[in-house]
CSV table of C-alpha atoms in Angstrom, one decimal:
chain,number,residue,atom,x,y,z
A,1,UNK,CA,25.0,2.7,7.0
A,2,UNK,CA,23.3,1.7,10.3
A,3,UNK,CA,22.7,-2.1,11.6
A,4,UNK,CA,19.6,-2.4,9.8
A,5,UNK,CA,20.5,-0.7,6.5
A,6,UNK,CA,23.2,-3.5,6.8
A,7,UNK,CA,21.3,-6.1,8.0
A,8,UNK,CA,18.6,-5.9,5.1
A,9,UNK,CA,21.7,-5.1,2.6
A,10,UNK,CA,22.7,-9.1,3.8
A,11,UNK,CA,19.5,-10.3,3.3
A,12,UNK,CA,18.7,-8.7,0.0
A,13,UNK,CA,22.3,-9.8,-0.6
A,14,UNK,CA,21.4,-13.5,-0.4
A,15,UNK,CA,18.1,-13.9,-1.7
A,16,UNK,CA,16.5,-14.5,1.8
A,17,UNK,CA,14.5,-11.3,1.3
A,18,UNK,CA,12.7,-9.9,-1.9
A,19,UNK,CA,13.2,-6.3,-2.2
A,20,UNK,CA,9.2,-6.5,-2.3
A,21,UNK,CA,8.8,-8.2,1.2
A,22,UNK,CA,10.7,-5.5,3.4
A,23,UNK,CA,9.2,-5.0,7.1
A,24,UNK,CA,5.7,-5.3,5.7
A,25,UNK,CA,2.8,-6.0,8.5
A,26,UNK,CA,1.6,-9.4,7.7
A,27,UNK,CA,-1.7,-8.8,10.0
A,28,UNK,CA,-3.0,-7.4,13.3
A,29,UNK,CA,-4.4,-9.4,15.4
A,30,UNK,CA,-5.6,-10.1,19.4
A,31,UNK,CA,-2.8,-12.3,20.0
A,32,UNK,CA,-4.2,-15.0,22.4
A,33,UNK,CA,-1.9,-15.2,25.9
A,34,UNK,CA,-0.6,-18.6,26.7
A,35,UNK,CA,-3.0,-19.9,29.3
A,36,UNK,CA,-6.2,-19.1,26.7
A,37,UNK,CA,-4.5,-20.6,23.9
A,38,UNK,CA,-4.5,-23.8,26.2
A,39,UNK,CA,-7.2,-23.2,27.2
A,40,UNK,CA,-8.8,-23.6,23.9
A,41,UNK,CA,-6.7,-26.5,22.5
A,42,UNK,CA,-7.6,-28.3,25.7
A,43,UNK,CA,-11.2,-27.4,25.4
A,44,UNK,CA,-11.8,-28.8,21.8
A,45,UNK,CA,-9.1,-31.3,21.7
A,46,UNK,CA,-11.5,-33.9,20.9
A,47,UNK,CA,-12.8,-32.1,18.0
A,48,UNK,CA,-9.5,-31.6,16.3
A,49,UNK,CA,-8.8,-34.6,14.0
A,50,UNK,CA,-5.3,-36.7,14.9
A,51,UNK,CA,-2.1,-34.9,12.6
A,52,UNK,CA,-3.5,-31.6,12.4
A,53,UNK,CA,-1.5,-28.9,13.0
A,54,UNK,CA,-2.5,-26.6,15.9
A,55,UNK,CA,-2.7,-22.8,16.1
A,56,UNK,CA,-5.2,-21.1,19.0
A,57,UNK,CA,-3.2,-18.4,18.3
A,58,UNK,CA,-4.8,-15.1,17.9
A,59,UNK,CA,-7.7,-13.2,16.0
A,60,UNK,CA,-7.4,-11.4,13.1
A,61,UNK,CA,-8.6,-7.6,13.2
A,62,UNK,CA,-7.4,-6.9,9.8
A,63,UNK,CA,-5.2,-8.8,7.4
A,64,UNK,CA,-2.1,-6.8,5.9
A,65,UNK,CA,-3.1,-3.7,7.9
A,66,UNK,CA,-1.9,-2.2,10.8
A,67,UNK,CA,-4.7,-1.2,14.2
A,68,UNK,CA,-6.0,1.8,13.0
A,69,UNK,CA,-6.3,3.5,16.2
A,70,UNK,CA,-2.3,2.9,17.1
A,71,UNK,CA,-4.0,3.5,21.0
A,72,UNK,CA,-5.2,0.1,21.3
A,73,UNK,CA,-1.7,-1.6,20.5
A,74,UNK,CA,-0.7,-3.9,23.5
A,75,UNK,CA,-4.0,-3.2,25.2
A,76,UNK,CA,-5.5,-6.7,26.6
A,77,UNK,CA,-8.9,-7.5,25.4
A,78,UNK,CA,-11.4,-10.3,26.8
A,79,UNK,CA,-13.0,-12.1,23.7
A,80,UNK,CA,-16.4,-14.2,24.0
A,81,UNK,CA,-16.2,-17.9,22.2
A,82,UNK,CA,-19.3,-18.5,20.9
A,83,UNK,CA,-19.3,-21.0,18.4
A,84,UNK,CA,-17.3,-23.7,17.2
A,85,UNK,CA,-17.1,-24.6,13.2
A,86,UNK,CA,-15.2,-27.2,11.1
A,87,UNK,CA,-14.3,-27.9,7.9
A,88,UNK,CA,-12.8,-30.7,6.0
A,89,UNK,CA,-9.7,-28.2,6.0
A,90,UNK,CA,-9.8,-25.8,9.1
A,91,UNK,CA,-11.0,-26.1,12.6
A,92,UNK,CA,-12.0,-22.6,14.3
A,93,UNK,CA,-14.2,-20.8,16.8
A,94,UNK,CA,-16.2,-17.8,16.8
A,95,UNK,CA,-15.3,-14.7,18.9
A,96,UNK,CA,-17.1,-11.5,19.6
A,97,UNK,CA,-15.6,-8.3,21.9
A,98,UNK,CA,-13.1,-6.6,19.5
A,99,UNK,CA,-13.7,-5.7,15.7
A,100,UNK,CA,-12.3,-7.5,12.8
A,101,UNK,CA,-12.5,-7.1,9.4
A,102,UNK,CA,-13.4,-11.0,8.9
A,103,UNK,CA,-16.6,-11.4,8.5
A,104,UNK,CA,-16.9,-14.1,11.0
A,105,UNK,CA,-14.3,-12.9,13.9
A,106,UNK,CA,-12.1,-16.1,14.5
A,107,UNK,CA,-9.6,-17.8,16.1
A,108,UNK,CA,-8.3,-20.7,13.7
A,109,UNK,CA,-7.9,-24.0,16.6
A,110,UNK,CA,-5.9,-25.9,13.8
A,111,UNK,CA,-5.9,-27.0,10.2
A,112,UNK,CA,-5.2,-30.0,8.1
A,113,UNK,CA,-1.6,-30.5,7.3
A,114,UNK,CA,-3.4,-31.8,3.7
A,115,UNK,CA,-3.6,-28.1,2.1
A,116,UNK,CA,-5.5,-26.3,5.2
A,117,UNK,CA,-4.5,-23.1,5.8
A,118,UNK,CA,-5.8,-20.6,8.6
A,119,UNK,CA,-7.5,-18.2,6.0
A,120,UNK,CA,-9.7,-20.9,5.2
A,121,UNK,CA,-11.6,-20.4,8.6
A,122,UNK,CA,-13.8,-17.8,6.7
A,123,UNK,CA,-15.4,-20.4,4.7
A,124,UNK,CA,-16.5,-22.6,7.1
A,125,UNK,CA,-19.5,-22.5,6.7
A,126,UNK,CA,-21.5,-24.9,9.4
A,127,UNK,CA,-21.0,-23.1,13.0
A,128,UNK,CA,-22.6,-24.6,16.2
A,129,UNK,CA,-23.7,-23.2,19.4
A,130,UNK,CA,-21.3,-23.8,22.7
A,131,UNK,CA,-21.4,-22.1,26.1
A,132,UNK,CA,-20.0,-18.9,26.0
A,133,UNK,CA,-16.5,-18.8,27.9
A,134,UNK,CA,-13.9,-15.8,27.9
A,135,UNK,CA,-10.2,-15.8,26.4
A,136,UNK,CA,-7.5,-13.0,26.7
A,137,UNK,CA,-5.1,-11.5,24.2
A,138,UNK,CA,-3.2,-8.2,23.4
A,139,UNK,CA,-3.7,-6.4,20.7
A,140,UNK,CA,-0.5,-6.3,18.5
A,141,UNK,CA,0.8,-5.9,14.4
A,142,UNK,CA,2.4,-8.9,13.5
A,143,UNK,CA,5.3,-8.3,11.1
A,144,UNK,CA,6.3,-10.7,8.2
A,145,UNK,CA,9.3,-12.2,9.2
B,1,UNK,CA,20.1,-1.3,54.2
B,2,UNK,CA,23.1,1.3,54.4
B,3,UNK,CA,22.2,4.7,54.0
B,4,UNK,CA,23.0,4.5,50.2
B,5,UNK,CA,21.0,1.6,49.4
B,6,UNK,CA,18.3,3.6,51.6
B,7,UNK,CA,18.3,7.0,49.9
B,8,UNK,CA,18.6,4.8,46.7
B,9,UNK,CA,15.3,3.0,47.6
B,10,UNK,CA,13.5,6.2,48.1
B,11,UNK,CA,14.5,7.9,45.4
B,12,UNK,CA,13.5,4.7,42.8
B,13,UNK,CA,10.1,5.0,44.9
B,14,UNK,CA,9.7,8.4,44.0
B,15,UNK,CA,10.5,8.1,40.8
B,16,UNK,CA,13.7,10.2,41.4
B,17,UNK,CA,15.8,7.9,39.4
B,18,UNK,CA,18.5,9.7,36.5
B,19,UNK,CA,18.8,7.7,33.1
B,20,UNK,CA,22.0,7.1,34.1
B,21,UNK,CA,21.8,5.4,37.5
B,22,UNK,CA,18.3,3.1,35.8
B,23,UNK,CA,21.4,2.3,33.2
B,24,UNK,CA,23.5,0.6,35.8
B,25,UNK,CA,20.8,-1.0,37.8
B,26,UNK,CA,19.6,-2.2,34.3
B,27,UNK,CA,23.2,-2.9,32.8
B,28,UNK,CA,21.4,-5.7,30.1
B,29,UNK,CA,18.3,-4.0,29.6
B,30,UNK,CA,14.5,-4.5,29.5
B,31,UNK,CA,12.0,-3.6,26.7
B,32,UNK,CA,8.3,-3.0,28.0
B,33,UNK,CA,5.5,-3.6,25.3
B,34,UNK,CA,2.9,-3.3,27.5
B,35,UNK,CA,1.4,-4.5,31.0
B,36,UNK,CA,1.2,-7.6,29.4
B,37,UNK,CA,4.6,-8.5,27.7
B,38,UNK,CA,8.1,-8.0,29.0
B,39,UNK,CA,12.2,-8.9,27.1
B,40,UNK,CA,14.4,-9.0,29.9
B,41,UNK,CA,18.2,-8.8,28.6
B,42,UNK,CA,20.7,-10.6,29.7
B,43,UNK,CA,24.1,-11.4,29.1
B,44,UNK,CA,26.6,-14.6,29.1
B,45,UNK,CA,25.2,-16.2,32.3
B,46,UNK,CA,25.6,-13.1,34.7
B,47,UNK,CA,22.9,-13.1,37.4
B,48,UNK,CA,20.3,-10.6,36.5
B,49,UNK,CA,20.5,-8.4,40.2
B,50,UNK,CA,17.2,-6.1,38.8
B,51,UNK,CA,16.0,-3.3,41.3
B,52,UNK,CA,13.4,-4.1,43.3
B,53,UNK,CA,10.2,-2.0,41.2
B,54,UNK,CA,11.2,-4.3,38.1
B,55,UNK,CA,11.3,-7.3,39.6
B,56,UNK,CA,8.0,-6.7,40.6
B,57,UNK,CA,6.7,-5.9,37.3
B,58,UNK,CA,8.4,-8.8,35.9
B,59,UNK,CA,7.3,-11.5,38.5
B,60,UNK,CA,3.6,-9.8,38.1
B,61,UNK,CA,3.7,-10.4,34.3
B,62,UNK,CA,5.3,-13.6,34.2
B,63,UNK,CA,3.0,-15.6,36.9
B,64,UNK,CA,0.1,-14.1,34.9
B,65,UNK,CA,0.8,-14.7,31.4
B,66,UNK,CA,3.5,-16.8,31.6
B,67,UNK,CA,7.3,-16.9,31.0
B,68,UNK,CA,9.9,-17.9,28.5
B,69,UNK,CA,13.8,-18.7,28.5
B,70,UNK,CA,15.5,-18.6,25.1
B,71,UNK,CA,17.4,-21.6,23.0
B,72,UNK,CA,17.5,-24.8,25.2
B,73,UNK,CA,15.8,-23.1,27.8
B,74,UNK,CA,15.6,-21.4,31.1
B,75,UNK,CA,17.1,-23.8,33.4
B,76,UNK,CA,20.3,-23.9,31.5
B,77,UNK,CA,20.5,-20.1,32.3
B,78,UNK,CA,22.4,-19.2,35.6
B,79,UNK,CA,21.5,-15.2,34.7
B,80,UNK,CA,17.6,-16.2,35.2
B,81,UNK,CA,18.0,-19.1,37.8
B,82,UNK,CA,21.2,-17.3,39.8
B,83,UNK,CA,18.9,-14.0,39.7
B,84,UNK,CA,17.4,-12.1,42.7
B,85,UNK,CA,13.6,-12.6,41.3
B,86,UNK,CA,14.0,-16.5,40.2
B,87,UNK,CA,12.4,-17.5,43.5
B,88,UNK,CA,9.4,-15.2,43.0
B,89,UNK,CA,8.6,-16.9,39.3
B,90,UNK,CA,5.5,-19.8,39.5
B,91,UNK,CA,7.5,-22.8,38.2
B,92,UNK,CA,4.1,-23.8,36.6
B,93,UNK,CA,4.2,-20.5,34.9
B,94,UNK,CA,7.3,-21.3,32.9
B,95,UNK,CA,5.7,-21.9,29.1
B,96,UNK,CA,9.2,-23.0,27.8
B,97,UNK,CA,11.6,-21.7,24.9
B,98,UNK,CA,10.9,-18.6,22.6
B,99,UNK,CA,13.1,-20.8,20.0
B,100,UNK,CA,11.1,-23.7,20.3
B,101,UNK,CA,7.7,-21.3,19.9
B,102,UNK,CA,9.4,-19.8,17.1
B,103,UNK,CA,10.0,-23.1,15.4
B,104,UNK,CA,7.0,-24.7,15.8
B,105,UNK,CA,4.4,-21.0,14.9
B,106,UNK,CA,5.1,-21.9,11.1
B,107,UNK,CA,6.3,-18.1,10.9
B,108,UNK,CA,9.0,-18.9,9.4
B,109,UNK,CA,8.8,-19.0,5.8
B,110,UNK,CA,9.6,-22.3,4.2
B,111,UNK,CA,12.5,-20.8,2.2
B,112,UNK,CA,14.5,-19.5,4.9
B,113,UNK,CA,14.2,-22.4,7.4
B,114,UNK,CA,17.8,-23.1,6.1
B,115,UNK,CA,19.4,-20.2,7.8
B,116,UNK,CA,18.8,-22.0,11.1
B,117,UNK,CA,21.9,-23.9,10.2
B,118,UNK,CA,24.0,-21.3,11.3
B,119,UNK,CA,23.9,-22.7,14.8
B,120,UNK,CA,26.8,-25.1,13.6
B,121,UNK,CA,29.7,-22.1,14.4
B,122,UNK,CA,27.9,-20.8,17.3
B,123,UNK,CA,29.9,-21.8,20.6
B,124,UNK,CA,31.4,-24.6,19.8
B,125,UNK,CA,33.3,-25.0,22.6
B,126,UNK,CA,30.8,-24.5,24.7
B,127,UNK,CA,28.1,-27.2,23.2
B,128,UNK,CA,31.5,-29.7,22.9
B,129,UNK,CA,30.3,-30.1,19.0
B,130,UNK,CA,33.3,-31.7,17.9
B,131,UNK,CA,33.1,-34.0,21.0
B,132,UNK,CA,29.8,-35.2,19.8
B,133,UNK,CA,30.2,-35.0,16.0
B,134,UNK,CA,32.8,-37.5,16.7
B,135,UNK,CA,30.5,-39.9,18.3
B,136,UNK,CA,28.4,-40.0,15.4
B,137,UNK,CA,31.1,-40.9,13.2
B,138,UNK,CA,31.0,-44.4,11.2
B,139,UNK,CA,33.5,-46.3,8.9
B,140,UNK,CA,33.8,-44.2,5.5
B,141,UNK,CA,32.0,-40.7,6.6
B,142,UNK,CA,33.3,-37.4,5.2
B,143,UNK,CA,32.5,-34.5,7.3
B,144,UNK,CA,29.6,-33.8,5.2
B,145,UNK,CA,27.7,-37.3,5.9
B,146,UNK,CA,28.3,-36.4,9.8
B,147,UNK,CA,27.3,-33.2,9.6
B,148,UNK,CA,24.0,-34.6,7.7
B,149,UNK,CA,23.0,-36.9,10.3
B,150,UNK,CA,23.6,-34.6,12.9
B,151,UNK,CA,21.4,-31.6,12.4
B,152,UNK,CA,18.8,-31.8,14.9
B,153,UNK,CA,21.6,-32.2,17.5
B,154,UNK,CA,23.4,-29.2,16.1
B,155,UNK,CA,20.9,-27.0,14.3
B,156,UNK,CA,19.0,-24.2,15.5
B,157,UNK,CA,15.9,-25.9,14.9
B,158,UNK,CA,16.4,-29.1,16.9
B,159,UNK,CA,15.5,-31.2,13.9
B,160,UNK,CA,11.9,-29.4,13.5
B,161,UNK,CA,11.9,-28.8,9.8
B,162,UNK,CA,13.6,-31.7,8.7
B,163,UNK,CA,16.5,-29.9,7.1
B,164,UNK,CA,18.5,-31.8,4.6
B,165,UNK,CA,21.0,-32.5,2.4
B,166,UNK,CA,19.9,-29.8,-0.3
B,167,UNK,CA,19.4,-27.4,2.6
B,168,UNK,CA,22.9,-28.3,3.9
B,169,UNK,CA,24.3,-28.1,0.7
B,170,UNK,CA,22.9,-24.5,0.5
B,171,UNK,CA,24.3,-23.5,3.2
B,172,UNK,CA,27.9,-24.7,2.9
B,173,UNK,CA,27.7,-23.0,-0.7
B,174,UNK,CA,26.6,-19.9,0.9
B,175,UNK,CA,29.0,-19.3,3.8
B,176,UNK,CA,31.7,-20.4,1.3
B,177,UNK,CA,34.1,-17.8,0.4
B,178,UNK,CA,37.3,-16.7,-1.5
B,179,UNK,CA,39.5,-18.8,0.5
B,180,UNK,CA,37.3,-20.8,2.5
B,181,UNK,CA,35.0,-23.3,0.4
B,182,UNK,CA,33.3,-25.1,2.4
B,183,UNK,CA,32.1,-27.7,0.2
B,184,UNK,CA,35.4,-28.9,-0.6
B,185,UNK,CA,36.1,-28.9,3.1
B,186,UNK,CA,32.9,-31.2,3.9
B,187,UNK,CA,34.6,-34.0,1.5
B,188,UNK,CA,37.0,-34.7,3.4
B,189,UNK,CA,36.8,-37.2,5.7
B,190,UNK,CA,35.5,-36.9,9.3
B,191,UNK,CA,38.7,-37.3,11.0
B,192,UNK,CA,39.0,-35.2,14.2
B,193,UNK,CA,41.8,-33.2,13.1
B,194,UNK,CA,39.4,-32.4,10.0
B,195,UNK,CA,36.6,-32.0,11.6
B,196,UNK,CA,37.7,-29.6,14.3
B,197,UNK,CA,40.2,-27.4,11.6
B,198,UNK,CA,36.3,-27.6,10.2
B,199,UNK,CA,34.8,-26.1,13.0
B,200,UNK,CA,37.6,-23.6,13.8
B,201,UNK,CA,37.5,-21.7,10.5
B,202,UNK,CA,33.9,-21.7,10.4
B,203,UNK,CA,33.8,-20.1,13.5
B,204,UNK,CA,36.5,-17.9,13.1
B,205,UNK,CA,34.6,-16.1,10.3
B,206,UNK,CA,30.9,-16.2,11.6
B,207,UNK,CA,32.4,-14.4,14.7
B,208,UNK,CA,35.6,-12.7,14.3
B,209,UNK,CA,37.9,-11.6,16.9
B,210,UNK,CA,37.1,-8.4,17.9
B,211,UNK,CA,40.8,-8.0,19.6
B,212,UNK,CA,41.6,-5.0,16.7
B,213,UNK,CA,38.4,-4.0,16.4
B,214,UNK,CA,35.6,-4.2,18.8
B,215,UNK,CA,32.7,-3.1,16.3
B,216,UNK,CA,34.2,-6.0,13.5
B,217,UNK,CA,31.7,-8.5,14.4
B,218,UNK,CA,29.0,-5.9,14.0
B,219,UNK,CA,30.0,-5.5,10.1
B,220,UNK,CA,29.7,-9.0,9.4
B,221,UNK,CA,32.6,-9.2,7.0
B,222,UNK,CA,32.3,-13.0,6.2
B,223,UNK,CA,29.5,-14.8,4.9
B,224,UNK,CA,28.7,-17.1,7.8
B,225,UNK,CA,28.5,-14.3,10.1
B,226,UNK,CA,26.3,-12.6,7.9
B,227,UNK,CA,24.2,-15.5,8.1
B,228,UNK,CA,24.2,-15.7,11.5
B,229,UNK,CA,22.9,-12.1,11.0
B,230,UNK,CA,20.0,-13.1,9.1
B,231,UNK,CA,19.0,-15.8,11.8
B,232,UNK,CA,19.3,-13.4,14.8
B,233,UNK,CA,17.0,-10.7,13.0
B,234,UNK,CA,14.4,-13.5,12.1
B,235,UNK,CA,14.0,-14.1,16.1
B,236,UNK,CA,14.3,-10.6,16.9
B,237,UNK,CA,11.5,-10.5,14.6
B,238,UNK,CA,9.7,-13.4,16.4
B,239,UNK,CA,10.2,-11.5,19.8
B,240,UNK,CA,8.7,-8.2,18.4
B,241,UNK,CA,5.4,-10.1,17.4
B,242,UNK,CA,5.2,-12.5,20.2
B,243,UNK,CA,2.0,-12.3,22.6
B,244,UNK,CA,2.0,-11.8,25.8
B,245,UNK,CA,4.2,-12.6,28.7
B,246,UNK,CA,8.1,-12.4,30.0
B,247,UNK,CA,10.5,-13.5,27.8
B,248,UNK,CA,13.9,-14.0,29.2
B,249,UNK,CA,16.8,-13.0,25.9
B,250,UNK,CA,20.1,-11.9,25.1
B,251,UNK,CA,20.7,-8.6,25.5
B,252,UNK,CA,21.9,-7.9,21.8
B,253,UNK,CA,18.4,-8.7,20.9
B,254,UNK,CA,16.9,-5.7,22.8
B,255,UNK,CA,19.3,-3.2,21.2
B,256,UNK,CA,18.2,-4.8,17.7
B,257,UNK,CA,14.6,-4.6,18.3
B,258,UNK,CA,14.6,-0.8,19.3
B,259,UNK,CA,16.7,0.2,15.7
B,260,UNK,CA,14.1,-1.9,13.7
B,261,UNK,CA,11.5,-0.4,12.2
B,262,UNK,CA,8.7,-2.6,14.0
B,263,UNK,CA,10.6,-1.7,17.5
B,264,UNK,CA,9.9,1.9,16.6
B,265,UNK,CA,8.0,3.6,19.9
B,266,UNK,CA,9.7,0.9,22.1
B,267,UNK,CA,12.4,1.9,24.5
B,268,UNK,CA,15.4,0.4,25.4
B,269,UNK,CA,15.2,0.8,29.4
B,270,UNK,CA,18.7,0.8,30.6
B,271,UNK,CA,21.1,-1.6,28.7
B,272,UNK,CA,24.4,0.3,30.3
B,273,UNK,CA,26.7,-3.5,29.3
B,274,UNK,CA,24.7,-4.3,26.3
């Protein structure tokens, strides 16, 4: 048995993995560097309602899906913010420059701690106009953990 | 420059290098994701002493995207700080902790925010634990009650997700083994003697001696190591899905990431110590 044979034996072992949930990809995504992440939170800081927890984390190309073409994994992409939209539950902007199976390509700024979840950036629903500006990211799988 | 460190030079400028010498000028090891994201290994404090065409790469990277140190952070790491490239990195550039990022990206699923706990066995010595368990000590407390009001000083989460009495419960139950329960341990009361016979047996089991068998650690044969196990993959998890930038680990990580499937395409550069 190699290390990770043993390692998921451990897990399975105590319950802190279903035999369901092994090494599946969660999403791919643009993952957002550091400074545009920042850049971002600082950017709309006003707009994000005092408690809300704060993402500005990446972009969703697909959800549960690995990048199709496995090329593009850890290229860097430039995204264009376009629009900003809020719900009573989510706070997100609009992208455009890489394809994403969302219908409105995203980055979720943050969410309400009351029940708001990041998904819930494809229903908002009342998007406004900013100035364009660029962000940065790398194009990666993210792996449930 | 003597004439080995000369013909040495040219040859990593031409590209000349054998696996074998990038394995000892690399002894700890460096994963490249991409041009944009970097794990540097390192190991127990030793200054990293990197050849000069990776610290390039590395100083590139970090001042660009930014740079992380692991656990309480870079400045308490004399392999990063004592290193031949520390002087190159943009102190602005340092972002901070991977743990912390790790903590805070609500990645980690609610039900195994527990495992964190494991940090309670993990160098002891080194963090004087019993020293400051023993500050914390009032009239009446078993070890248990310490331990409680102590987590964010001891835990692996620094007190993020408010781990409590049922997760410490659950934890105690599930290290506890044939002839080590530690839930009857935790009742008795925090005297030092207790608490650092507590500490010792706990720590004997999540790490092992390897005196008689160098690989015994690796097999995890008690249950606190093997919870220690379960921690350590969850942040070797972390690093594989991390965005861009340098991020400064121990070099065990690295060896982990390239055997999982997720690491699969990435190569272990180096790593001759790991």
């Amino acid at each position: 048995m190699n290390l990770q044979e043993n390692i998921q034996r451990i897990k399975s072992m105590m319950g802190v993995i279903k035999e369901d949930d092994k090494k599946t990809i969660s999403y791919s995504a643009v993952v957002l560097d550091h400074e545009s992440s920042e850049l971002l939170l600082n950017k709309f800081n006003g707009e994000i309602p005092d408690g809300w927890k704060k993402y500005a984390h990446h972009m969703t190309i697909a959800l549960g899906k690995a990048v199709e073409d496995e090329t593009l994994l850890g290229s860097g992409q430039i995204l264009i913010v376009t629009q900003i939209g809020k719900s009573d539950m989510v706070i997100a902007v609009r992208v455009e420059g890489f394809p994403s199976k969302n219908k409105i390509p995203h980055v979720t700024l943050a969410v309400n701690p009351e029940g708001g979840k990041p998904f819930m950036s494809n229903k908002i629903e009342e998007w406004k106009d900013i100035e364009p500006f660029e962000i940065t990211g790398e194009v990666r799988n993210i792996y449930n953990i | 420059m003597n004439l080995h460190e000369n013909i040495h030079r040219i040859k990593e400028m031409m590209g000349l290098l054998t696996e074998e010498e990038i394995k000892q000028e690399i002894p700890y090891g460096i994963i490249k994701f991409s041009d944009n994201k970097i794990l540097v290994g390192d190991m127990h404090q030793t200054p990293l002493e990197l050849p000069d065409e990776w610290v390039e790469k590395i100083v590139s990277v970090a001042n660009d995207k930014g740079y992380y140190g692991e656990g309480i952070g870079l400045k308490h790491n004399k392999a990063v700080t004592k290193s031949n490239f520390y002087h190159l990195l943009n102190p602005k550039k340092e972002i901070g902790s991977w743990d912390e990022k790790l903590i805070e990206s609500g990645e980690v699923p609610k039900d195994k925010e527990y495992v964190f706990l494991y940090a309670l066995f993990s160098n002891p010595k080194e963090n004087h634990r019993l020293e400051k368990l023993l500050n914390n000590i009032d009239d009446g407390d078993t070890i248990f009650s310490v331990l409680l009001k102590t987590i964010p000083d001891w835990s692996a989460d620094i007190g993020k997700f408010n781990l409590g009495e049922r997760e410490l419960t659950k934890f105690l139950e599930e290290i506890s083994e044939q002839n080590h329960n530690f839930i009857e341990m935790s009742k008795q009361d925090a005297t030092e003697e207790n608490l650092s016979n507590f500490l010792d047996v706990g720590e004997k089991l999540q790490w092992p001696s390897t005196e008689k068998n160098p690989n015994l650690w690796q097999q995890y044969p008690h249950m606190a190591g093997k919870f220690a196990r379960i921690a350590t993959t969850i942040r070797d998890q972390f690093l594989i899905n991390a965005g861009p930038g340098v991020y400064f680990v121990g070099a065990g990580h690295l060896k982990d990431i390239v055997e999982m499937p997720e690491g699969k395409g990435l190569k272990l550069i180096g790593g001759k110590n790991i």
